[in-house]
Amino acid sequence: MKKLLLVATIFFLSMGLFARTRKWANFAGFGYRVPSSMIIKAKDYGYEKQFSYQNGLNLCYTGVHPSKFAVRATFDVNYTQSDKKNVKGENISGINLTFLLCPGYAPIYTDNIFIGFFATVGIDYDFFTYETSSSTTVTYREIYNAVHVGGNATMIFTPGKRVSFYGSLCIGCNLPGSFKTEAEVNSTVTRNSDDTESVFKFSPTLGICWKF
């Protein structure tokens, strides 16, 4: 995570230096992550887990230079479900966080229309917590994290001067990551960690942003 934050800092500082000679157009806003699912598989034990209905808030920034060089950064905070059941027989729910940095190019860039294509790199993180209750209550925490790489296509429509509407689609791959399980009983925690295989992932979003 520290390395990714360092890369992000260098990335945006470089962007700022490049922007000194000519003015950038900037779009910042929020949107809705359309529900999607993914299945992760453990390398060692042959099991698989489905994370479904990932949807929630998408925060985004897009910048474009008159040269048509473009950058994009997104942060998703999503609700998600696991196919694992709780004591009531319900799918356990959790949170998905996804942070992506995206350098790219905008072949179409006018006052009203922006269409850009980006490479993406970032982190995908899923967290679930639930309890089982018999004679002793056991609290479980499940954590999945992986580096994501892929591509993104974004379209922004600006009918006036400031308010814009955007649609975006990320398609890529979560590289081999890790799936960790913690079980806590009477303040005693046991931990288990499995390596996971690569998994395909797509993330469509729709939203509104402000041009400045």
XYZ file of C-alpha atoms in Angstrom:
212
model
C 0.000 0.000 0.000
C 2.842 2.450 0.859
C 4.507 1.766 -2.496
C 1.233 2.421 -4.329
C 0.725 5.713 -2.474
C 4.296 6.737 -3.385
C 3.643 5.925 -7.045
C 0.373 7.887 -6.903
C 2.135 10.918 -5.406
C 4.871 10.885 -8.049
C 2.252 10.372 -10.775
C 0.187 13.414 -9.842
C 3.225 15.622 -9.144
C 4.504 14.797 -12.617
C 1.074 15.594 -14.031
C 1.138 18.957 -12.275
C 4.547 19.858 -13.659
C 3.454 18.904 -17.170
C 0.339 21.061 -16.826
C 2.215 24.301 -16.143
C 2.691 25.204 -19.789
C -0.860 24.554 -20.993
C -4.175 24.377 -19.170
C -5.827 21.097 -18.232
C -9.551 20.408 -18.178
C -10.588 18.667 -14.967
C -13.627 16.596 -14.042
C -14.378 15.504 -10.475
C -17.495 13.708 -9.372
C -19.261 10.657 -8.057
C -21.407 7.889 -9.416
C -22.985 4.499 -8.920
C -21.089 1.284 -9.434
C -23.426 -1.052 -11.335
C -23.645 -4.498 -9.610
C -21.137 -7.095 -10.780
C -19.608 -10.311 -9.417
C -16.341 -12.213 -9.367
C -15.211 -15.691 -8.313
C -11.855 -16.175 -6.615
C -10.124 -19.554 -6.362
C -7.494 -20.683 -3.879
C -4.362 -22.255 -5.357
C -3.749 -24.817 -2.622
C -7.100 -26.231 -1.512
C -9.152 -26.087 -4.681
C -12.082 -24.146 -3.203
C -13.703 -21.108 -4.778
C -15.670 -18.187 -3.385
C -18.131 -15.975 -5.171
C -18.279 -12.287 -4.310
C -21.545 -10.979 -5.756
C -23.621 -7.812 -6.033
C -20.621 -5.519 -5.705
C -22.152 -2.071 -6.033
C -21.875 1.299 -4.360
C -20.228 4.714 -4.532
C -17.644 5.603 -7.183
C -15.500 8.712 -6.605
C -13.508 9.821 -9.620
C -11.196 12.431 -11.082
C -10.389 12.801 -14.782
C -7.936 15.288 -16.235
C -7.149 15.947 -19.890
C -4.385 18.077 -21.415
C -4.811 19.897 -24.764
C -2.339 17.352 -26.153
C -5.072 14.759 -25.362
C -2.925 13.048 -22.746
C -5.345 12.115 -19.954
C -5.262 10.754 -16.419
C -7.918 9.241 -14.234
C -8.122 8.177 -10.588
C -11.051 6.280 -9.062
C -12.001 5.039 -5.624
C -14.911 2.618 -5.155
C -16.624 1.936 -1.825
C -18.948 -0.985 -2.469
C -21.354 -3.326 -0.717
C -20.619 -6.960 -1.556
C -21.833 -10.450 -0.636
C -20.061 -13.765 -0.163
C -21.656 -17.104 -0.964
C -20.737 -18.219 2.567
C -23.759 -18.435 4.884
C -24.201 -17.086 8.404
C -26.057 -18.879 11.208
C -29.377 -17.642 9.799
C -28.651 -19.195 6.406
C -28.132 -15.774 4.782
C -25.230 -14.779 2.553
C -22.733 -12.803 4.582
C -22.196 -9.220 3.457
C -19.100 -7.072 3.513
C -17.287 -4.162 1.927
C -15.232 -3.893 -1.252
C -12.685 -1.093 -1.747
C -11.020 -0.518 -5.114
C -8.443 2.199 -5.873
C -7.161 2.688 -9.420
C -4.702 5.031 -11.166
C -5.170 5.374 -14.916
C -2.900 7.101 -17.470
C -4.377 7.278 -20.959
C -5.299 9.129 -24.122
C -8.458 10.897 -25.329
C -8.916 10.546 -29.113
C -12.096 12.649 -28.832
C -11.923 15.772 -26.690
C -14.129 18.821 -27.284
C -15.930 21.300 -25.037
C -18.883 18.906 -24.822
C -17.555 15.389 -25.383
C -14.662 13.478 -23.828
C -13.889 9.890 -24.780
C -10.736 8.411 -23.255
C -8.996 5.063 -23.006
C -6.772 4.234 -20.057
C -4.444 1.621 -18.625
C -5.345 0.834 -15.008
C -3.381 -0.321 -11.984
C -4.490 -0.432 -8.371
C -5.686 -2.475 -5.408
C -8.835 -4.543 -4.854
C -9.783 -5.242 -1.212
C -12.733 -7.204 0.231
C -13.587 -7.572 3.924
C -16.258 -9.733 5.605
C -17.029 -10.311 9.270
C -19.602 -12.650 10.835
C -20.264 -14.750 13.944
C -21.232 -18.336 14.683
C -22.968 -19.101 17.912
C -23.297 -22.445 19.659
C -21.924 -22.954 23.147
C -19.180 -20.440 22.302
C -19.411 -17.398 20.018
C -16.752 -17.350 17.299
C -16.112 -14.173 15.315
C -14.742 -14.675 11.802
C -13.047 -12.137 9.571
C -12.286 -12.860 5.923
C -10.007 -10.554 3.905
C -9.197 -10.727 0.203
C -6.732 -8.393 -1.490
C -4.966 -8.315 -4.845
C -3.317 -5.961 -7.320
C -5.577 -5.096 -10.255
C -4.349 -4.318 -13.785
C -6.430 -3.712 -16.888
C -8.046 -1.096 -19.065
C -10.746 1.548 -18.826
C -12.990 3.372 -21.294
C -14.671 6.591 -20.139
C -17.124 8.937 -21.817
C -18.024 12.341 -20.353
C -20.801 14.521 -21.754
C -20.923 18.216 -20.785
C -24.124 19.819 -22.068
C -23.303 23.214 -20.514
C -20.190 24.732 -18.987
C -19.806 22.850 -15.706
C -22.155 19.953 -15.005
C -21.177 16.739 -16.780
C -22.382 13.155 -16.932
C -20.091 10.160 -17.281
C -20.128 6.466 -18.030
C -17.117 4.279 -17.406
C -16.157 0.630 -17.788
C -13.106 -1.020 -16.223
C -12.128 -4.458 -17.518
C -9.109 -6.228 -16.131
C -7.544 -8.873 -13.976
C -6.900 -9.225 -10.269
C -3.424 -10.747 -10.144
C -2.681 -13.643 -7.750
C -3.421 -12.301 -4.285
C -4.241 -13.566 -0.819
C -7.307 -14.674 1.114
C -6.931 -14.481 4.896
C -9.257 -15.916 7.533
C -9.195 -14.984 11.220
C -11.209 -16.745 13.924
C -11.523 -15.094 17.341
C -12.688 -17.002 20.436
C -12.483 -15.368 23.859
C -9.883 -12.831 22.582
C -7.734 -15.630 21.119
C -7.185 -15.219 17.364
C -6.102 -17.923 14.927
C -5.125 -16.997 11.385
C -4.952 -18.796 8.058
C -3.804 -17.424 4.708
C -4.215 -18.873 1.189
C -2.826 -17.676 -2.129
C -5.443 -17.036 -4.810
C -5.452 -17.383 -8.570
C -5.921 -14.535 -11.031
C -9.535 -13.515 -11.597
C -11.292 -11.529 -14.334
C -13.201 -8.468 -13.167
C -15.298 -5.756 -14.786
C -16.706 -2.621 -13.156
C -19.286 -0.413 -14.937
C -20.154 2.966 -13.396
C -22.504 5.850 -14.165
C -22.385 9.266 -12.567
C -22.229 13.050 -12.537
C -19.217 15.328 -12.299
C -18.145 18.981 -12.268
C -15.892 20.433 -14.940
C -13.329 23.021 -13.879
